[in-house]
Short mmCIF file of C-alpha atoms and ligand atoms in Angstrom, two decimals:
data_model
loop_
_atom_site.label_atom_id
_atom_site.label_comp_id
_atom_site.label_asym_id
_atom_site.label_seq_id
_atom_site.Cartn_x
_atom_site.Cartn_y
_atom_site.Cartn_z
CA MET P 1 1.05 -23.09 -18.28
CA SER P 2 -2.09 -25.17 -18.39
CA PRO P 3 -5.07 -23.58 -16.71
CA LEU P 4 -6.42 -26.01 -14.18
CA SER P 5 -10.02 -27.09 -14.16
CA PRO P 6 -12.12 -24.50 -12.35
CA PRO P 7 -12.81 -25.42 -8.75
CA LEU P 8 -15.56 -22.81 -8.85
CA THR P 9 -18.51 -23.06 -11.13
CA ARG P 10 -20.42 -20.01 -12.18
CA ARG P 11 -23.46 -21.37 -10.43
CA ARG P 12 -21.54 -21.42 -7.17
CA PHE P 13 -20.33 -17.89 -7.74
CA LEU P 14 -23.81 -16.61 -8.42
CA ARG P 15 -24.98 -18.37 -5.28
CA THR P 16 -22.32 -16.56 -3.24
CA ALA P 17 -23.25 -13.34 -4.99
CA ALA P 18 -26.85 -13.89 -3.99
CA VAL P 19 -25.81 -14.42 -0.37
CA ALA P 20 -23.71 -11.28 -0.56
CA ALA P 21 -26.51 -9.24 -2.00
CA GLY P 22 -28.95 -10.55 0.58
CA ALA P 23 -26.63 -9.49 3.38
CA ALA P 24 -26.01 -6.04 1.96
CA ALA P 25 -27.37 -3.02 3.80
CA THR P 26 -29.21 -1.68 0.77
CA PRO P 27 -31.73 -3.86 -1.06
CA VAL P 28 -30.02 -5.12 -4.19
CA THR P 29 -30.75 -7.53 -6.96
CA VAL P 30 -28.28 -10.04 -8.28
CA ALA P 31 -27.32 -8.99 -11.76
CA GLN P 32 -27.50 -11.66 -14.41
CA PRO P 33 -24.51 -12.06 -16.71
CA ALA P 34 -26.49 -10.43 -19.55
CA ASN P 35 -26.66 -7.18 -17.60
CA LEU P 36 -22.91 -7.15 -17.12
CA ALA P 37 -22.29 -6.68 -20.80
CA ALA P 38 -24.02 -3.28 -20.88
CA PRO P 39 -21.48 -0.44 -20.78
CA PRO P 40 -21.89 1.97 -17.85
CA ALA P 41 -23.04 5.52 -18.57
CA ILE P 42 -20.20 6.94 -16.50
CA PRO P 43 -17.12 4.76 -16.65
CA ILE P 44 -16.24 3.71 -13.12
CA SER P 45 -13.07 1.67 -12.94
CA ASN P 46 -13.40 -1.46 -10.82
CA GLY P 47 -9.93 -2.92 -10.34
CA ILE P 48 -8.61 -5.85 -8.36
CA GLN P 49 -5.15 -6.68 -7.03
CA VAL P 50 -4.04 -10.23 -7.75
CA GLY P 51 -0.79 -12.17 -7.61
CA ALA P 52 0.63 -14.86 -9.88
CA VAL P 53 -0.14 -17.75 -7.54
CA SER P 54 -3.91 -17.35 -7.97
CA PHE P 55 -3.69 -17.82 -11.74
CA VAL P 56 -1.38 -20.80 -11.22
CA ASP P 57 -3.64 -22.41 -8.62
CA GLU P 58 -7.02 -21.71 -10.21
CA GLY P 59 -6.27 -21.20 -13.91
CA VAL P 60 -6.30 -17.96 -15.91
CA GLU P 61 -9.76 -18.26 -17.48
CA PRO P 62 -11.61 -19.38 -14.33
CA VAL P 63 -10.11 -16.47 -12.34
CA LEU P 64 -11.06 -14.01 -15.08
CA ASP P 65 -14.60 -15.47 -15.09
CA ILE P 66 -14.90 -14.71 -11.39
CA PHE P 67 -13.48 -11.21 -11.86
CA GLN P 68 -15.94 -10.41 -14.64
CA GLN P 69 -18.85 -11.70 -12.62
CA ALA P 70 -17.78 -9.16 -9.97
CA SER P 71 -17.75 -6.48 -12.74
CA VAL P 72 -13.96 -6.10 -12.55
CA ASP P 73 -12.60 -4.21 -15.56
CA THR P 74 -8.97 -3.72 -14.48
CA ILE P 75 -6.36 -6.10 -13.10
CA TYR P 76 -3.45 -4.86 -10.99
CA LEU P 77 -1.19 -7.85 -11.43
CA THR P 78 1.55 -8.20 -8.81
CA THR P 79 4.63 -8.36 -11.01
CA PHE P 80 7.47 -7.34 -8.72
CA THR P 81 7.71 -7.72 -4.96
CA TYR P 82 9.33 -9.85 -2.32
CA GLY P 83 6.44 -9.11 0.04
CA ARG P 84 3.49 -11.26 1.05
CA GLY P 85 1.01 -8.40 1.19
CA LEU P 86 0.63 -8.47 -2.60
CA ALA P 87 2.06 -11.86 -3.59
CA GLY P 88 1.61 -15.47 -2.52
CA ARG P 89 -1.34 -17.31 -1.05
CA GLN P 90 -3.03 -16.39 2.23
CA ILE P 91 -0.42 -15.40 4.81
CA PRO P 92 0.49 -18.08 7.35
CA GLY P 93 -1.78 -18.35 10.37
CA GLN P 94 -4.87 -16.95 8.62
CA PRO P 95 -7.80 -19.06 7.31
CA PHE P 96 -7.85 -19.73 3.57
CA PRO P 97 -10.62 -18.13 1.53
CA ASP P 98 -13.17 -20.33 -0.28
CA HIS P 99 -11.10 -20.72 -3.47
CA GLY P 100 -7.55 -21.53 -4.47
CA LYS P 101 -5.24 -24.13 -2.96
CA GLN P 102 -5.89 -24.69 0.74
CA GLU P 103 -2.24 -25.19 1.49
CA SER P 104 0.32 -22.73 2.82
CA ASP P 105 3.10 -21.59 0.50
CA GLU P 106 5.17 -20.48 3.48
CA LYS P 107 8.05 -22.77 2.52
CA THR P 108 7.94 -22.17 -1.24
CA PHE P 109 7.19 -18.45 -1.36
CA HIS P 110 10.17 -16.41 -2.55
CA GLY P 111 9.06 -13.33 -4.51
CA GLY P 112 10.81 -11.22 -7.15
CA ASN P 113 9.90 -10.45 -10.74
CA TYR P 114 7.06 -12.72 -11.91
CA ALA P 115 7.52 -11.53 -15.50
CA THR P 116 10.72 -12.03 -17.54
CA PRO P 117 13.47 -9.53 -16.73
CA HIS P 118 15.16 -8.48 -20.00
CA PRO P 119 18.87 -7.83 -19.19
CA GLN P 120 19.25 -4.74 -21.38
CA TYR P 121 17.09 -2.74 -18.96
CA TYR P 122 19.22 -3.52 -15.92
CA GLN P 123 22.68 -2.54 -17.16
CA ALA P 124 22.98 0.46 -14.84
CA THR P 125 22.14 -1.44 -11.64
CA VAL P 126 23.65 -4.23 -9.55
CA LEU P 127 20.11 -5.58 -9.06
CA LYS P 128 20.13 -7.79 -12.14
CA GLU P 129 18.91 -11.15 -10.84
CA THR P 130 15.40 -10.74 -9.51
CA ARG P 131 13.44 -13.43 -11.36
CA ALA P 132 10.90 -15.02 -8.97
CA PRO P 133 11.67 -18.76 -8.96
CA GLU P 134 8.54 -20.34 -7.49
CA HIS P 135 6.54 -20.82 -10.71
CA GLY P 136 9.40 -22.06 -12.93
CA ASP P 137 9.49 -20.45 -16.36
CA LEU P 138 6.02 -18.96 -16.09
CA ASP P 139 5.87 -15.31 -17.16
CA ILE P 140 2.70 -14.13 -15.46
CA VAL P 141 2.24 -11.00 -17.57
CA ALA P 142 2.60 -12.98 -20.82
CA ALA P 143 0.20 -15.61 -19.45
CA VAL P 144 -2.59 -13.27 -18.31
CA LEU P 145 -2.38 -10.32 -20.72
CA PRO P 146 -3.82 -11.93 -23.91
CA ALA P 147 -6.69 -13.53 -21.98
CA ALA P 148 -7.50 -10.23 -20.25
CA ARG P 149 -7.31 -8.32 -23.57
CA LYS P 150 -9.74 -10.73 -25.20
CA ARG P 151 -12.30 -9.82 -22.53
CA GLY P 152 -11.59 -6.08 -22.66
CA ILE P 153 -10.03 -6.09 -19.19
CA LYS P 154 -7.19 -3.62 -18.60
CA LEU P 155 -3.96 -4.85 -17.05
CA PHE P 156 -1.52 -2.87 -14.92
CA CYS P 157 1.69 -4.27 -13.46
CA SER P 158 2.02 -3.68 -9.72
CA ILE P 159 5.57 -3.20 -8.52
CA GLU P 160 6.47 -2.85 -4.84
CA ASP P 161 9.54 -1.67 -2.93
CA VAL P 162 9.90 -4.75 -0.75
CA PHE P 163 13.14 -6.72 -1.04
CA ARG P 164 14.85 -9.58 0.75
CA ASN P 165 18.47 -9.42 1.77
CA ASP P 166 19.65 -12.47 -0.20
CA VAL P 167 18.87 -10.87 -3.58
CA PRO P 168 22.18 -10.57 -5.48
CA GLY P 169 23.49 -7.02 -5.21
CA VAL P 170 21.15 -5.90 -2.42
CA LYS P 171 23.89 -5.69 0.21
CA GLU P 172 25.72 -3.10 -1.93
CA VAL P 173 22.76 -0.71 -1.99
CA THR P 174 21.21 -0.95 1.46
CA GLU P 175 20.57 2.01 3.73
CA MET P 176 22.65 3.08 6.70
CA ASP P 177 21.18 4.06 10.08
CA TRP P 178 22.25 7.15 12.03
CA GLN P 179 24.81 5.07 13.90
CA GLY P 180 26.46 3.96 10.64
CA ARG P 181 25.08 0.40 10.57
CA ARG P 182 23.68 -1.19 7.40
CA SER P 183 19.95 -2.01 7.30
CA ASN P 184 17.93 -4.37 5.09
CA THR P 185 16.10 -1.66 3.16
CA LEU P 186 17.31 -0.10 -0.09
CA CYS P 187 18.59 3.48 -0.29
CA LEU P 188 16.35 5.55 -2.56
CA PHE P 189 19.17 7.99 -3.34
CA HIS P 190 21.51 5.18 -4.47
CA PRO P 191 21.99 5.47 -8.26
CA ASP P 192 21.72 1.68 -8.69
CA VAL P 193 18.40 1.58 -6.86
CA ARG P 194 17.01 4.46 -8.92
CA ALA P 195 18.25 2.75 -12.10
CA PHE P 196 16.57 -0.47 -10.99
CA TRP P 197 13.13 1.14 -10.64
CA THR P 198 13.30 3.01 -13.94
CA GLY P 199 14.75 -0.10 -15.61
CA LEU P 200 11.96 -2.31 -14.27
CA ALA P 201 9.21 0.14 -15.27
CA THR P 202 10.72 0.56 -18.74
CA ASP P 203 11.16 -3.19 -19.17
CA LEU P 204 7.51 -3.93 -18.32
CA CYS P 205 6.17 -1.11 -20.50
CA GLN P 206 8.39 -1.91 -23.52
CA SER P 207 8.12 -5.67 -23.33
CA TYR P 208 4.36 -6.03 -22.83
CA GLU P 209 1.28 -4.23 -24.18
CA ILE P 210 0.11 -3.38 -20.67
CA ASP P 211 -1.97 -0.36 -19.64
CA GLY P 212 0.50 0.98 -17.10
CA ILE P 213 2.17 0.64 -13.73
CA LEU P 214 0.93 0.84 -10.13
CA PHE P 215 3.88 1.62 -7.86
CA PHE P 216 3.89 0.69 -4.17
CA ASN P 217 6.36 2.20 -1.72
CA GLU P 218 5.20 2.26 1.89
CA ARG P 219 8.52 3.30 3.37
CA ASN P 220 8.72 6.17 5.87
CA GLY P 221 11.37 8.67 6.81
CA PRO P 222 13.45 8.59 10.01
CA LEU P 223 11.32 10.93 12.11
CA LEU P 224 8.14 8.92 11.59
CA ASN P 225 9.94 5.61 12.06
CA ALA P 226 11.61 6.82 15.26
CA LEU P 227 8.17 7.51 16.72
CA GLY P 228 6.53 4.33 15.45
CA ALA P 229 4.20 6.56 13.52
CA SER P 230 2.69 3.78 11.43
CA HIS P 231 0.40 0.97 12.54
CA ALA P 232 2.58 -2.09 12.18
CA GLN P 233 6.13 -1.07 12.74
CA ASN P 234 8.25 -1.22 15.84
CA ILE P 235 9.36 1.98 17.48
CA ALA P 236 12.82 1.89 15.98
CA SER P 237 14.47 5.13 17.05
CA SER P 238 17.92 3.54 17.35
CA ARG P 239 17.97 2.24 13.79
CA VAL P 240 16.32 4.86 11.60
CA THR P 241 17.65 5.51 8.08
CA CYS P 242 19.11 6.73 5.78
CA PHE P 243 22.42 8.37 6.58
CA CYS P 244 24.57 6.71 3.88
CA PRO P 245 27.08 8.64 1.74
CA HIS P 246 24.44 9.20 -0.99
CA HIS P 247 22.10 10.79 1.54
CA GLN P 248 24.96 12.84 2.97
CA GLN P 249 25.73 14.10 -0.52
CA ALA P 250 22.09 15.05 -1.12
CA ALA P 251 22.06 16.78 2.28
CA ARG P 252 25.16 18.82 1.42
CA ALA P 253 23.51 19.94 -1.81
CA ALA P 254 20.46 21.03 0.20
CA GLY P 255 22.58 22.78 2.86
CA ILE P 256 21.64 20.35 5.67
CA SER P 257 24.35 19.42 8.20
CA PHE P 258 24.85 15.67 8.49
CA GLU P 259 26.52 16.01 11.91
CA ARG P 260 23.68 18.13 13.32
CA ALA P 261 21.06 15.74 11.94
CA ARG P 262 22.88 12.75 13.46
CA ASP P 263 23.11 14.54 16.83
CA GLY P 264 19.41 15.38 16.62
CA TYR P 265 18.48 11.76 15.94
CA ARG P 266 20.66 10.72 18.89
CA LYS P 267 18.65 13.12 21.10
CA LEU P 268 15.39 11.84 19.64
CA ASP P 269 16.47 8.25 20.31
CA GLN P 270 17.27 9.15 23.93
CA PHE P 271 13.84 10.78 24.27
CA VAL P 272 12.00 7.78 22.79
CA GLN P 273 13.91 5.16 24.78
CA ALA P 274 13.38 7.09 28.04
CA ALA P 275 9.65 7.34 27.25
CA LEU P 276 9.43 3.60 26.64
CA ARG P 277 11.08 3.11 30.06
CA ASP P 278 8.40 5.42 31.51
CA GLN P 279 10.97 8.06 32.51
CA ARG P 280 8.97 11.26 32.25
CA PRO P 281 10.92 14.45 31.36
CA SER P 282 10.36 17.16 33.97
CA ASP P 283 8.57 19.33 31.40
CA GLY P 284 6.45 16.44 30.10
CA TYR P 285 6.72 14.21 27.02
CA PHE P 286 5.24 16.48 24.38
CA VAL P 287 7.31 19.51 25.43
CA GLU P 288 10.53 17.51 25.43
CA PHE P 289 9.73 16.11 21.96
CA TRP P 290 8.92 19.55 20.59
CA ARG P 291 12.15 20.88 22.12
CA VAL P 292 14.21 18.30 20.19
CA LEU P 293 12.57 19.54 16.98
CA MET P 294 13.18 23.20 17.91
CA GLU P 295 16.81 22.66 18.87
CA TYR P 296 17.54 20.32 15.97
CA PRO P 297 15.51 21.44 12.95
CA GLU P 298 17.81 19.09 11.02
CA VAL P 299 15.69 16.20 12.38
CA MET P 300 12.77 17.45 10.32
CA ALA P 301 15.01 18.38 7.39
CA TRP P 302 16.46 14.85 7.25
CA ASP P 303 12.98 13.33 7.28
CA ARG P 304 12.07 15.55 4.35
CA LEU P 305 15.24 14.45 2.62
CA PHE P 306 14.03 10.85 2.86
CA ASP P 307 10.70 11.84 1.29
CA GLN P 308 12.54 13.77 -1.39
CA GLY P 309 14.43 10.59 -2.33
CA LYS P 310 11.22 8.59 -2.40
CA HIS P 311 9.34 11.16 -4.48
CA GLN P 312 12.25 11.51 -6.86
CA VAL P 313 11.90 7.78 -7.58
CA LEU P 314 8.13 8.22 -8.10
CA ALA P 315 8.80 11.01 -10.60
CA GLU P 316 11.49 8.96 -12.37
CA VAL P 317 9.20 5.93 -12.64
CA ASN P 318 6.48 8.20 -14.05
CA ALA P 319 8.90 9.61 -16.63
CA ALA P 320 10.14 6.13 -17.55
CA VAL P 321 6.59 4.87 -18.16
CA LYS P 322 5.61 7.90 -20.23
CA GLY P 323 8.90 7.58 -22.12
CA ALA P 324 8.02 4.02 -23.06
CA ARG P 325 4.56 4.91 -24.41
CA LYS P 326 2.79 8.22 -23.96
CA ASN P 327 -0.67 6.79 -23.34
CA LEU P 328 0.42 4.50 -20.49
CA GLN P 329 -0.92 5.33 -17.04
CA VAL P 330 0.95 5.53 -13.75
CA GLY P 331 -0.62 5.13 -10.34
CA PHE P 332 0.77 5.36 -6.83
CA HIS P 333 -0.42 3.47 -3.82
CA ILE P 334 -0.88 5.92 -0.93
CA GLU P 335 -0.31 3.98 2.26
CA HIS P 336 -2.73 3.56 5.14
CA VAL P 337 -0.75 5.72 7.57
CA ASN P 338 -1.70 8.69 5.37
CA SER P 339 -5.26 8.40 6.58
CA PHE P 340 -4.71 8.14 10.35
CA ASN P 341 -1.47 9.94 11.16
CA PRO P 342 -1.70 13.76 11.07
CA ILE P 343 2.11 14.07 11.14
CA PHE P 344 2.36 11.89 8.06
CA ARG P 345 -0.49 13.78 6.40
CA ALA P 346 1.53 16.96 6.74
CA THR P 347 4.39 15.41 4.75
CA ARG P 348 2.18 14.71 1.71
CA ARG P 349 0.33 17.10 -0.55
CA TYR P 350 -2.28 15.60 -2.81
CA ASP P 351 -1.83 18.42 -5.32
CA ASP P 352 1.89 17.60 -5.51
CA LEU P 353 1.30 13.83 -5.82
CA ALA P 354 -1.18 14.58 -8.60
CA THR P 355 1.64 16.02 -10.71
CA LYS P 356 3.47 12.68 -10.67
CA ALA P 357 0.62 10.25 -11.33
CA ASP P 358 -2.47 9.64 -13.46
CA PHE P 359 -4.27 8.09 -10.50
CA LEU P 360 -3.75 7.60 -6.80
CA LYS P 361 -4.81 4.45 -5.01
CA VAL P 362 -5.70 5.98 -1.67
CA VAL P 363 -5.84 3.29 0.99
CA ALA P 364 -9.19 3.48 2.81
CA TYR P 365 -9.27 -0.03 4.30
CA ASN P 366 -12.03 0.15 6.87
CA ASN P 367 -12.17 -3.34 8.41
CA CYS P 368 -8.49 -3.70 9.26
CA GLY P 369 -8.47 0.09 9.70
CA GLY P 370 -9.85 -0.19 13.24
CA GLU P 371 -7.07 -2.49 14.40
CA ARG P 372 -4.42 -0.45 12.59
CA TYR P 373 -5.66 2.91 13.85
CA ALA P 374 -5.71 1.55 17.41
CA SER P 375 -2.07 0.40 17.00
CA PHE P 376 -1.09 3.82 15.72
CA ILE P 377 -2.72 5.53 18.73
CA ARG P 378 -0.90 3.16 21.10
CA ASN P 379 2.40 3.86 19.31
CA VAL P 380 2.22 7.65 19.47
CA GLY P 381 0.59 7.38 22.88
CA SER P 382 3.68 5.63 24.19
CA THR P 383 6.09 8.44 23.26
CA ILE P 384 5.18 12.03 22.34
CA PHE P 385 1.61 11.87 23.70
CA ARG P 386 2.41 9.61 26.65
CA ASP P 387 0.88 12.10 29.10
CA VAL P 388 -2.55 11.84 27.43
CA PRO P 389 -4.96 9.00 28.31
CA LYS P 390 -5.11 6.91 25.14
CA ASP P 391 -8.85 7.03 24.63
CA GLU P 392 -8.78 10.82 24.88
CA LEU P 393 -5.86 10.85 22.47
CA LEU P 394 -8.00 8.85 20.04
CA GLN P 395 -10.88 11.31 20.34
CA PHE P 396 -8.51 14.25 19.88
CA ASN P 397 -6.93 12.60 16.85
CA ASN P 398 -10.39 11.92 15.38
CA HIS P 399 -10.97 15.67 15.44
CA LEU P 400 -7.62 16.38 13.77
CA LEU P 401 -8.39 13.86 11.05
CA ASN P 402 -12.04 14.84 10.53
CA TYR P 403 -13.34 11.39 11.44
CA SER P 404 -16.83 11.11 12.86
CA ARG P 405 -18.33 8.72 15.42
CA GLU P 406 -15.81 5.92 15.16
CA ALA P 407 -15.58 3.38 17.99
CA GLY P 408 -13.60 4.03 21.17
CA LEU P 409 -10.13 2.58 21.62
CA GLY P 410 -11.29 -0.56 23.43
CA GLU P 411 -13.75 -1.47 20.66
CA LEU P 412 -11.96 -0.07 17.64
CA ALA P 413 -10.28 -3.30 16.50
CA THR P 414 -13.49 -5.35 16.69
CA ALA P 415 -15.66 -2.56 15.23
CA GLY P 416 -13.36 -1.52 12.38
CA LEU P 417 -13.72 1.91 10.83
CA SER P 418 -17.01 2.95 9.24
CA PRO P 419 -18.02 3.42 5.59
CA ASP P 420 -18.19 7.12 6.50
CA TYR P 421 -14.41 6.97 7.03
CA VAL P 422 -14.06 5.64 3.47
CA ALA P 423 -16.22 8.47 2.17
CA ARG P 424 -14.30 11.16 4.08
CA GLU P 425 -10.88 9.93 2.97
CA THR P 426 -12.11 9.72 -0.61
CA LYS P 427 -13.51 13.25 -0.46
CA ARG P 428 -10.32 14.62 1.11
CA ALA P 429 -8.24 13.11 -1.69
CA LEU P 430 -10.59 14.43 -4.39
CA ASP P 431 -10.49 17.92 -2.88
CA GLY P 432 -6.70 17.70 -2.66
CA VAL P 433 -5.96 16.71 -6.24
CA GLN P 434 -8.43 19.26 -7.70
CA GLY P 435 -9.22 17.10 -10.69
CA LYS P 436 -5.54 16.79 -11.70
CA CYS P 437 -5.56 13.01 -11.31
CA ARG P 438 -8.08 10.27 -10.62
CA ILE P 439 -8.75 8.92 -7.13
CA LEU P 440 -9.30 5.17 -6.85
CA PRO P 441 -9.70 4.27 -3.17
CA GLY P 442 -8.35 0.91 -2.05
CA ILE P 443 -11.23 -1.18 -0.66
CA ASP P 444 -10.56 -3.69 2.11
CA ILE P 445 -11.66 -7.18 1.15
CA ASP P 446 -10.58 -9.69 3.77
CA ILE P 447 -7.29 -8.04 4.65
CA PRO P 448 -6.02 -10.25 7.48
CA THR P 449 -6.57 -9.02 11.04
CA GLY P 450 -6.00 -10.41 14.53
CA ARG P 451 -8.17 -13.15 15.93
CA ASN P 452 -10.67 -10.85 17.66
CA SER P 453 -10.54 -8.00 15.16
CA ARG P 454 -13.11 -7.14 12.52
CA LYS P 455 -13.42 -9.62 9.64
CA ALA P 456 -14.93 -8.44 6.37
CA LYS P 457 -18.51 -9.40 5.59
CA PRO P 458 -20.40 -8.81 2.34
CA ASP P 459 -22.28 -5.84 3.77
CA ASP P 460 -18.93 -4.27 4.80
CA THR P 461 -17.41 -4.45 1.35
CA PHE P 462 -20.69 -3.41 -0.24
CA ALA P 463 -20.99 -0.36 2.03
CA ALA P 464 -17.31 0.65 1.68
CA THR P 465 -17.42 0.40 -2.12
CA GLN P 466 -20.68 2.30 -2.26
CA ALA P 467 -19.30 5.01 0.08
CA ALA P 468 -16.20 5.55 -2.06
CA LEU P 469 -18.23 5.85 -5.28
CA ALA P 470 -20.93 8.05 -3.76
CA ALA P 471 -18.17 10.38 -2.49
CA GLY P 472 -17.08 10.92 -6.08
CA ALA P 473 -14.24 8.42 -6.63
CA GLN P 474 -13.58 7.58 -10.27
CA GLY P 475 -13.39 3.91 -9.32
CA VAL P 476 -12.06 1.52 -6.71
CA ILE P 477 -9.22 -0.97 -6.32
CA LEU P 478 -10.22 -4.13 -4.46
CA SER P 479 -7.35 -4.95 -2.11
CA ARG P 480 -4.96 -6.41 -1.09
CA LYS P 481 -4.94 -9.61 -3.13
CA TYR P 482 -7.47 -12.02 -4.58
CA SER P 483 -5.82 -14.95 -2.78
CA GLU P 484 -7.10 -13.66 0.56
CA MET P 485 -10.61 -12.60 -0.56
CA ARG P 486 -13.74 -14.59 0.10
CA LEU P 487 -16.00 -14.76 -2.94
CA ALA P 488 -19.13 -13.41 -1.25
CA ASN P 489 -17.19 -10.27 -0.24
CA LEU P 490 -15.80 -9.83 -3.74
CA ALA P 491 -19.27 -10.33 -5.21
CA ALA P 492 -20.70 -7.69 -2.86
CA ALA P 493 -18.15 -5.11 -4.04
CA GLY P 494 -19.11 -5.90 -7.64
CA GLN P 495 -22.78 -5.48 -6.75
CA ALA P 496 -22.08 -2.04 -5.26
CA VAL P 497 -20.31 -0.99 -8.47
CA ARG P 498 -23.25 -2.19 -10.60
CA ASN P 499 -25.79 -0.49 -8.36
CA PHE P 500 -23.88 2.76 -8.51
CA THR P 501 -23.49 2.59 -12.27
CA LYS P 502 -27.19 1.88 -12.66
CA SER P 503 -28.11 4.81 -10.39
CA GLN P 504 -25.97 7.12 -12.58
CA LYS P 505 -27.91 6.13 -15.69
CA ARG P 506 -31.21 7.23 -14.23
ZN1 ZN X 1 21.03 6.51 1.62
#
């Protein structure tokens, strides 16, 4: 590949950095490049998520220049996904940031493996043909790694469990819902799917001198999906997964009845659908929901079975990476729902996750967090908590989650969540892992939101980054992808890292 001429000069970047610093809540000075070379007293990792298209559009060296000016020392390079959250340019319908091609890739975006899949690692899986086609023969890891190394920047490959249904082999390994219908998602108990993830992790770690893997899997079990317990999903009680023969086999081994679980999910579906039609059970919504759980404990058991499958894959990926080279690091992305859904929180233990990873990227996105948290409240407020006025439900939930003084439901999307939210989620994670792994909160830099919802500003990213570091995080991961970040916001995050590092030296 031939790096294109830089559309951004350093002077322009420093100008945006100056604007960012001026807008920040705390008085800051714009660091000159000479200051950036000084090693920090306490090493704080400042990572950024970036996809292949940014290096193609803007050139490898110019992008690395911008990263270094924002004090980035680690790249999380999107290497495998079919999703637009981590790969591709700005998502359709959202304004382009002030760099990169100002043209939608909606028609050309495909996704897949942006490195070179080496066939020997995929012999035990039907998922053999995953090469991303949109950048021709470009191998993004081979293209970026030497340039990053030269500058002392670490490089991790990000891999994400998001597929598309026209990938060869996918139809053979998809999940089955409780009514026996195939879905578009991949079964995490299927041996071919497990072999794919370990094969991919091994391939990347054996074929390239990378620093490790960051694994993304935001998928939820059937109980949470039936209730719409995340921020973005539909309330999909009629289609929840996975009840395929591999899951049935795992259930038998665990002594869980498939028939009872299926009957329980039928009852749960009836409850949810009646709630959505506003048909109140005579004992009220919450009591009826709790009764389904009491009468069919298999509903809960099957949800835990889903998590078991997911965590088994995490453990296998971890083992594969360590098997490739002992000093490689493994990180897991901990999805946003973990911070605002108490039911989800109960399904995860930080001390357990710490045994499977060297670091956790705990999502603490505060700008889009307002909009997402409001959606979550509306979702759970339309089924199990339908009897509770939604603003009161929000206040109640704030208490359960240990949030303080966030905006009310009507203003939450425009206000976003506060830097204090970032600090509290960081602290909770640090307390949970007890020093057994590092906590690198994910910082929201221009994650797309609805038209009237909070948009990131330099003082937001500065304050969020500062809050995470002051709470004790060992670093941050600027998210979701460089191709949606405005440079002033990125610069402000870098300034917060430098300020914090400087304050530690004193
Ligand atoms: Zn299955």
